[in-house]
Tab-separated table of C-alpha atoms in Angstrom:
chain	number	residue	atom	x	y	z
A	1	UNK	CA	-30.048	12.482	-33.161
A	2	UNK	CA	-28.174	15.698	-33.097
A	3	UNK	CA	-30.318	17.485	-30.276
A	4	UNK	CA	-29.530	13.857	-28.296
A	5	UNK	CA	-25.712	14.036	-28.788
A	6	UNK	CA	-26.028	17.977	-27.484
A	7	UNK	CA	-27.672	16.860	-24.479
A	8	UNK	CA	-24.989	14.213	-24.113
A	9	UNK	CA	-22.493	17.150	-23.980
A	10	UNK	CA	-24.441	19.221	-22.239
A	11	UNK	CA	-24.190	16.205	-19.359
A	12	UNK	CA	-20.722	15.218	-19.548
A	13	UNK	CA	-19.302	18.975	-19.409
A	14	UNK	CA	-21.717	19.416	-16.682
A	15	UNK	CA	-19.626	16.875	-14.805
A	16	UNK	CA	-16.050	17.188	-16.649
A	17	UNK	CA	-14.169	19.313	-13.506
A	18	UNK	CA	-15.097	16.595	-11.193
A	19	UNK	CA	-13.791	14.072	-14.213
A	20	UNK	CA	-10.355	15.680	-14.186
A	21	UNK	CA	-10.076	15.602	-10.639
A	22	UNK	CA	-10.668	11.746	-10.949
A	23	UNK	CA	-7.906	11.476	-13.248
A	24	UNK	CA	-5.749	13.830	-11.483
A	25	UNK	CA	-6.173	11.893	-8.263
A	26	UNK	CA	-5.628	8.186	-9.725
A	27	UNK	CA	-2.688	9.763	-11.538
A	28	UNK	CA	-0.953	10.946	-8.522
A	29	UNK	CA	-1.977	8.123	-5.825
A	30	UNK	CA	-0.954	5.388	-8.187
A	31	UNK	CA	2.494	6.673	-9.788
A	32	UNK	CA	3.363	7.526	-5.781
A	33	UNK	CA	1.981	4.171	-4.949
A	34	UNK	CA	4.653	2.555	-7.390
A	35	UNK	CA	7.338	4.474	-6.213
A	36	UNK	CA	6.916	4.220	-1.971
A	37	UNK	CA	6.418	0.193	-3.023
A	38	UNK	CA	8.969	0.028	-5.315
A	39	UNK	CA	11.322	1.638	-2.965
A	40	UNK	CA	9.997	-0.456	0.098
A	41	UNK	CA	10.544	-3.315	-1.449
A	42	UNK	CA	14.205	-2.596	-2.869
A	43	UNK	CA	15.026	-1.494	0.743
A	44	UNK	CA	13.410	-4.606	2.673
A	45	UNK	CA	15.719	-6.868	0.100
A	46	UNK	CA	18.616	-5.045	0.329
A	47	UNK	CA	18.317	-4.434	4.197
A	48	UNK	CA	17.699	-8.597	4.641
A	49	UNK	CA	21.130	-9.260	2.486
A	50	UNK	CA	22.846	-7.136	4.123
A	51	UNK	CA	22.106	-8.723	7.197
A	52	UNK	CA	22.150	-12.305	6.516
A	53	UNK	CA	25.063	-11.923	3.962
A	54	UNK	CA	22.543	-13.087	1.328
A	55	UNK	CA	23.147	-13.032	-2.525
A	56	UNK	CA	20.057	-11.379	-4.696
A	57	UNK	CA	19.572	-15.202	-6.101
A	58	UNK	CA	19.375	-16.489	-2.464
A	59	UNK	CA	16.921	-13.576	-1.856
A	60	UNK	CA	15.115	-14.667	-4.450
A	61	UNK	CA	14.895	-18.348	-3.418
A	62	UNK	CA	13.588	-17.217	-0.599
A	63	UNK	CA	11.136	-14.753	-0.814
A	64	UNK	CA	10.982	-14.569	-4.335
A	65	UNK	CA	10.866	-12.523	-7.219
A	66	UNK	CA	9.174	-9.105	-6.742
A	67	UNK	CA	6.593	-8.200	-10.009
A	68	UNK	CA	3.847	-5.211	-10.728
A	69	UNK	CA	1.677	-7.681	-8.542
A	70	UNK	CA	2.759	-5.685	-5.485
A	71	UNK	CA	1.957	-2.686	-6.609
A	72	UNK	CA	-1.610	-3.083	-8.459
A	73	UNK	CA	-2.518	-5.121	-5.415
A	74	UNK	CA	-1.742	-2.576	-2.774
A	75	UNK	CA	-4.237	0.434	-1.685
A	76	UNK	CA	-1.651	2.996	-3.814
A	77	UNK	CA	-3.303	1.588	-6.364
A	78	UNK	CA	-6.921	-0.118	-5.752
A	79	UNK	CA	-7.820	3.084	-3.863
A	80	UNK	CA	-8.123	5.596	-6.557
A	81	UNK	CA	-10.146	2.703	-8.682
A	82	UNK	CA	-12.356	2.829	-5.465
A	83	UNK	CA	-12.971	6.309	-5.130
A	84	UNK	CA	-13.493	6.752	-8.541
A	85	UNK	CA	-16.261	3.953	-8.895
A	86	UNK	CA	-17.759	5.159	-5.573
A	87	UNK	CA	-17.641	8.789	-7.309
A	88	UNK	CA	-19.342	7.273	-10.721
A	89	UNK	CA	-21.866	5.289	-8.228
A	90	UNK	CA	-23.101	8.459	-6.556
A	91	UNK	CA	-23.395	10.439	-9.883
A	92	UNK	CA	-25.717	7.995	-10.939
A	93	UNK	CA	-28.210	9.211	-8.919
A	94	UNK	CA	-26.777	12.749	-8.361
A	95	UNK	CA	-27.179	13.664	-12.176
A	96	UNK	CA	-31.265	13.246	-11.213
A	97	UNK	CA	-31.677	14.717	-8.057
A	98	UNK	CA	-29.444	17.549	-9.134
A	99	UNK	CA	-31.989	19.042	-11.602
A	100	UNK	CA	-34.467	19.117	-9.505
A	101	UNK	CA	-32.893	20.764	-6.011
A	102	UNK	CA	-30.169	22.836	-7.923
A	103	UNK	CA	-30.446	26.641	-8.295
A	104	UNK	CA	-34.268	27.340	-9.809
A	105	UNK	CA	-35.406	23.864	-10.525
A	106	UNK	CA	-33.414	23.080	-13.613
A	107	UNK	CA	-35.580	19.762	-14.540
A	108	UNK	CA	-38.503	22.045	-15.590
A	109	UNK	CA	-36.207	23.447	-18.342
A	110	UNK	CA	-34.949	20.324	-19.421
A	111	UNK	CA	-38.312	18.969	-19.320
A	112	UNK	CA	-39.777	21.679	-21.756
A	113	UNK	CA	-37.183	21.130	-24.357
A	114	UNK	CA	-38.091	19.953	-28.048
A	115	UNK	CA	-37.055	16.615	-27.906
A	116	UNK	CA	-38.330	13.579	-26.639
A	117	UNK	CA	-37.980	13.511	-22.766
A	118	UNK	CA	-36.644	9.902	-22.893
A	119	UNK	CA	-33.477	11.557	-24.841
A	120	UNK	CA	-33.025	13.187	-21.371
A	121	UNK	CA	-32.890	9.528	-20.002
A	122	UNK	CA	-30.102	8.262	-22.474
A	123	UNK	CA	-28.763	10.872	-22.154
A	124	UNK	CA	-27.947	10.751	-18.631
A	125	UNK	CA	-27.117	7.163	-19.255
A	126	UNK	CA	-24.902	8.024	-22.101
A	127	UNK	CA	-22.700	10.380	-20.091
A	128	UNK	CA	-22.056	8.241	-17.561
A	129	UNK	CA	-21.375	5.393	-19.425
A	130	UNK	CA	-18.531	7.214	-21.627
A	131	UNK	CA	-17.239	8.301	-18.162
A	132	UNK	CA	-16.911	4.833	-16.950
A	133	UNK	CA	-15.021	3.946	-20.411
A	134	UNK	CA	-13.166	7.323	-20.158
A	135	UNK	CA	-11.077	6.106	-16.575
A	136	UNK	CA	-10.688	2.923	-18.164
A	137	UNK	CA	-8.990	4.155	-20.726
A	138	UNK	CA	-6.854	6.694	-18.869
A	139	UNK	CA	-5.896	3.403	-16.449
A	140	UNK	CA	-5.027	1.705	-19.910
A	141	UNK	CA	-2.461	4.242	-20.771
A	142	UNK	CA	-0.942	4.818	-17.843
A	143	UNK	CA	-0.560	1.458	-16.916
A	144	UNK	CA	2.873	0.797	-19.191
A	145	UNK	CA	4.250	4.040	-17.593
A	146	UNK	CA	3.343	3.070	-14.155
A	147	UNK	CA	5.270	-0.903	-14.915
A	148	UNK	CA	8.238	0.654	-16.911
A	149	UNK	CA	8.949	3.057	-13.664
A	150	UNK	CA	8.849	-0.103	-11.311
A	151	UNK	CA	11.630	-1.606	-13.675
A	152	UNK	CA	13.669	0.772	-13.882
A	153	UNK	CA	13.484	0.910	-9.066
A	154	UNK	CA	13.427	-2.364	-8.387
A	155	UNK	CA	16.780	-4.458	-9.703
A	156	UNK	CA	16.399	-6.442	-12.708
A	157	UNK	CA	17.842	-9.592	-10.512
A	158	UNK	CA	14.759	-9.031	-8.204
A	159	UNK	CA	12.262	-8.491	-10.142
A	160	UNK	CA	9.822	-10.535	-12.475
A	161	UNK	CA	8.764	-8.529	-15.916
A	162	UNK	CA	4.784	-9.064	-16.358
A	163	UNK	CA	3.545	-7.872	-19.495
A	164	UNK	CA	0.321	-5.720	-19.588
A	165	UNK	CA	-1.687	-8.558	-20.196
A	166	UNK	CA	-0.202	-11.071	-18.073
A	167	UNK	CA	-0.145	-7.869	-15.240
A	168	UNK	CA	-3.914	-7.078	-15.714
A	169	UNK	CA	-4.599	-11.443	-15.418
A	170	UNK	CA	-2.620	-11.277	-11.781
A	171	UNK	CA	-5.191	-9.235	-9.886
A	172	UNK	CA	-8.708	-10.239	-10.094
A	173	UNK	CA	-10.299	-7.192	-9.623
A	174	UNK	CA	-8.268	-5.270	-12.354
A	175	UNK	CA	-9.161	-8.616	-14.635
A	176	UNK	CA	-13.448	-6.821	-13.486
A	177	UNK	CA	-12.512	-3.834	-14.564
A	178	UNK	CA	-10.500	-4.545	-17.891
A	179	UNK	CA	-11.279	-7.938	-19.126
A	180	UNK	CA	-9.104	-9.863	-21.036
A	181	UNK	CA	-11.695	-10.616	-23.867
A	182	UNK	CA	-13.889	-8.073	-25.810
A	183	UNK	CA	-16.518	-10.685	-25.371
A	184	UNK	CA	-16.175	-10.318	-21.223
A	185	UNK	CA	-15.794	-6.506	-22.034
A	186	UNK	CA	-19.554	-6.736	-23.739
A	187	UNK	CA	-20.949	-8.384	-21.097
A	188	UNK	CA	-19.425	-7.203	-17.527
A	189	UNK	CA	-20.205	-3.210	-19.199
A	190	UNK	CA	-23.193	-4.437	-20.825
A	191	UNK	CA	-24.726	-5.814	-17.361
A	192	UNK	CA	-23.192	-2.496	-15.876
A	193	UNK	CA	-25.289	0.029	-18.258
A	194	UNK	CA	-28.181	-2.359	-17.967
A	195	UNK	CA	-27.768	-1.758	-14.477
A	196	UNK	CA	-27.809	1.987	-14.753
A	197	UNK	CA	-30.947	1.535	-16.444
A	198	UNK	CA	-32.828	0.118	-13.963
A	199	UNK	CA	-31.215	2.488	-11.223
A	200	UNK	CA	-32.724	5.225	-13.424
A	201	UNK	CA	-36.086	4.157	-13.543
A	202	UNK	CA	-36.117	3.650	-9.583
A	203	UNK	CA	-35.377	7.515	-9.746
A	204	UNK	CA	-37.787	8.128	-11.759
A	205	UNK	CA	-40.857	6.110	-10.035
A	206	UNK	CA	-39.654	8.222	-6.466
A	207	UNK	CA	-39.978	11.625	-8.615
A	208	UNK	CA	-43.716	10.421	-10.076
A	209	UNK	CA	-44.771	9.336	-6.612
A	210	UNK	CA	-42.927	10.680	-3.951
A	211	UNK	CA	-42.788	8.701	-1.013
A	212	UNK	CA	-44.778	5.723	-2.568
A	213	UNK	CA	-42.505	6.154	-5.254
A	214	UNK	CA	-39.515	4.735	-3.024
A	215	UNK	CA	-41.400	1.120	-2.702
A	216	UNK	CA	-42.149	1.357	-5.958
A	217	UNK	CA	-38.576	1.852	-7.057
A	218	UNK	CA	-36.971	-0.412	-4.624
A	219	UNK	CA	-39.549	-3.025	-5.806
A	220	UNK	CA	-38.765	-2.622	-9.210
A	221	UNK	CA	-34.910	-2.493	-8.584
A	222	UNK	CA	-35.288	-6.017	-6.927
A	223	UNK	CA	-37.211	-7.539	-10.041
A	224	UNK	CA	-35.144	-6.228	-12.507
A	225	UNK	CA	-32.269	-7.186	-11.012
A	226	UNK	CA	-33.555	-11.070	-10.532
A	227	UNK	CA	-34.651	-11.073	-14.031
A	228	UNK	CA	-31.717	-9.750	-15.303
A	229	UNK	CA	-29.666	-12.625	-13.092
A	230	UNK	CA	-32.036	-15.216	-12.955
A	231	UNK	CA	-29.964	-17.378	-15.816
A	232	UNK	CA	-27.149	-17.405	-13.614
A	233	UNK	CA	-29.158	-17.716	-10.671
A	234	UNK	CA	-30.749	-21.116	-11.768
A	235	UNK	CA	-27.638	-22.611	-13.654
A	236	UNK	CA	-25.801	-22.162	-10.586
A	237	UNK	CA	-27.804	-22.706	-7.664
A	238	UNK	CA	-30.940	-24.395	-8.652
A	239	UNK	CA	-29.971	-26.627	-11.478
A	240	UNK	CA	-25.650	-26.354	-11.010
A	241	UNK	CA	-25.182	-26.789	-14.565
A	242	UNK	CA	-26.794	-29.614	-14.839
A	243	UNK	CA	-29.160	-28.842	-17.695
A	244	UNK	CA	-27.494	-25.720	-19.460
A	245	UNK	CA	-24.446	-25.756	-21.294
A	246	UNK	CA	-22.495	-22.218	-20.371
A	247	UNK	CA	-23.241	-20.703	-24.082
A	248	UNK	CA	-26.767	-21.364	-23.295
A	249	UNK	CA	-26.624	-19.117	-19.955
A	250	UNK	CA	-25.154	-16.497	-21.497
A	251	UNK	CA	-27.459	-16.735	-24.688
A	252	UNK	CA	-30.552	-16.493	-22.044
A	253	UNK	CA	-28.761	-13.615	-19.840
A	254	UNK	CA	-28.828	-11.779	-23.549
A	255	UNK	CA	-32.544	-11.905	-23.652
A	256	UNK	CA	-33.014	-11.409	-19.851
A	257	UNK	CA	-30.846	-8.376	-20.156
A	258	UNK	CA	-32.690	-6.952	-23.611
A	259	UNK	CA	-35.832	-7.867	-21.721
A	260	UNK	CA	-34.712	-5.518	-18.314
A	261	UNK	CA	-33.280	-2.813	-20.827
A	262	UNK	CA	-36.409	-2.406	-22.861
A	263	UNK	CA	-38.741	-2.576	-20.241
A	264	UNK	CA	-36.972	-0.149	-18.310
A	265	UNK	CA	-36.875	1.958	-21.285
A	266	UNK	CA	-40.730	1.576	-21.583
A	267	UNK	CA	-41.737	2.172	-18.021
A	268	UNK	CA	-38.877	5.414	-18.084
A	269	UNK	CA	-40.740	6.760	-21.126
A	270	UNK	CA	-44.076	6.445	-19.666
A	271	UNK	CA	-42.902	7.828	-16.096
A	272	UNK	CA	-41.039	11.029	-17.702
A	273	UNK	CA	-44.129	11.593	-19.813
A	274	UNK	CA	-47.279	11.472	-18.043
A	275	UNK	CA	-45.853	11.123	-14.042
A	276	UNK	CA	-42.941	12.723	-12.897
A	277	UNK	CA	-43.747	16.462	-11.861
A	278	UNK	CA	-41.287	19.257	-10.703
C-alpha cells in the first residue's frame, strides 16, 4: 500500500503545474464571466427603462427577473468546465504515452520497480480520478463567491436569489457534473472511472501489439462499453421499461460495471506483465 500511494504522488505532482493552471484559468474566466454578464445585464435593463419610461417591476413583468442562470449558462462560465474536461480527457491517455516517448524512455524505469506493475495502472487511474474530484471541488467553493458577487451588481429588484442547490438544479450540465444526490455522485463518477479503466486497457493492448494492438483496443473499448451500458441499453430501447423496474437497472448496471472493472483489471494485469514491451 505505501509504495502504491507514492506512485500516486509521484503521478499527480507529475501533472500538478498543469492542475494549477486549470484552476487559475476557471478562476479568472468565470469570476470575469459574472461580472461582464452581470454588468450587461444591469445596463440592458436600465438602458430599456430609461427609454420606455419603465419601472424595475414593469421590467420585470416583462422580461423578467434576472438569476445566476445567466451566468452559469453562458460560455464565461461552461468554457473553463470545457477546457478543463477536454484537458483531463487528453491526460488520460497522455499519462501513458508520456513514459514511453519522454526523455530516455521513462516506462522501463517504472516498469522495473518493486511493486506490482498493475499498481502502475491504479495508479495512473488514481491520479486522475482525484484530479477530476479536485476541480469539482474548487467549482464547489467558488461557486457562493461567484453568486454573492452577482448580488451585490445586479439590483436586488431585478434579480432572483437561487441558492447553491437550487443554482446547480437550473443548468443541466452543472446538475452532470455535481449531482444533487451522493447516490447520482456514485454512479455518474463511478461509470466515469470505470470508463478510465477501459480507456487504459485500450492503451495498453496498442503498447503489447503495436499496430494490431489498435483493433484490438478499439475492439475492446466497444465491448466494454456495451457491456457496461447494455442495462440501460435494453430497458430503454429494447424492452422501454417494460419488464425492469428502474432499481433493477441500476442493480444490473452495478454488476455490468464490477464485471467491465474487473475484467479490465485482469486483462491490464496480464498485458503489463507478460506483453507490453518498451
Amino acid at each position: 500500500m505505501n509504495k502504491f500511494l507514492k506512485l500516486v504522488n509521484f503521478e499527480m505532482n507529475r501533472f500538478r503545474k498543469f492542475f494549477f493552471v486549470l484552476l487559475l484559468i476557471t478562476f479568472v474566466l468565470q469570476f470575469a464571466g459574472v461580472i461582464v454578464t452581470s454588468f450587461s445585464f444591469t445596463h440592458r435593463a436600465n438602458k430599456m427603462m430609461a427609454e420606455m419610461s419603465m419601472t424595475p417591476a414593469q421590467f420585470v413583468k416583462e422580461n423578467g427577473y434576472a438569476s445566476f442562470e445567466i451566468v452559469s449558462k453562458s460560455l464565461w462560465f461552461m468554457g473553463p468546465i470545457a477546457i478543463c474536461a477536454v484537458v483531463l480527457g487528453l491526460y488520460i491517455f497522455l499519462i501513458w504515452y508520456r513514459d514511453w516517448f519522454g526523455k530516455n524512455t521513462f516506462i522501463f524505469r517504472l516498469l522495473m520497480l518493486p511493486t506490482s506493475r498493475i499498481n502502475l495502472f491504479l495508479s495512473k487511474a488514481a491520479a486522475i480520478f482525484l484530479y477530476v474530484l479536485g476541480l469539482i471541488a474548487f467549482q464547489l467553493i467558488i461557486l457562493p463567491f461567484e453568486n454573492a458577487l452577482f448580488k451585490g451588481i445586479v439590483p436586488s429588484e431585478l434579480k432572483y436569489d437561487l441558492g447553491i442547490r437550487a443554482l446547480l438544479g437550473s443548468n443541466e450540465y452543472m446538475s452532470l457534473i455535481i449531482p444533487h444526490s451522493f447516490f447520482n455522485f456514485v454512479i455518474y463518477y463511478g461509470a466515469g472511472l470505470v470508463s478510465i479503466f477501459i480507456i487504459f486497457t485500450g492503451i495498453l493492448f496498442e503498447r503489447s501489439y503495436r499496430l494490431k494492438g489498435i483493433i484490438l483496443g478499439i475492439v475492446y473499448c466497444a465491448v466494454a462499453a456495451v457491456v457496461l451500458f447494455s442495462p440501460f441499453i435494453v430497458a430503454g430501447i429494447v424492452l422501454k421499461n417494460r419488464i425492469f423496474y428502474p432499481i433493477e437497472v441500476l442493480g444490473l448496471s452495478i454488476i455490468t460495471a464490477l464485471i467491465v472493472l474487473f475484467g479490465s483489471l485482469s486483462v491490464s494485469g496480464y498485458l503489463l506483465k507478460n506483453k507490453v514491451t518498451v
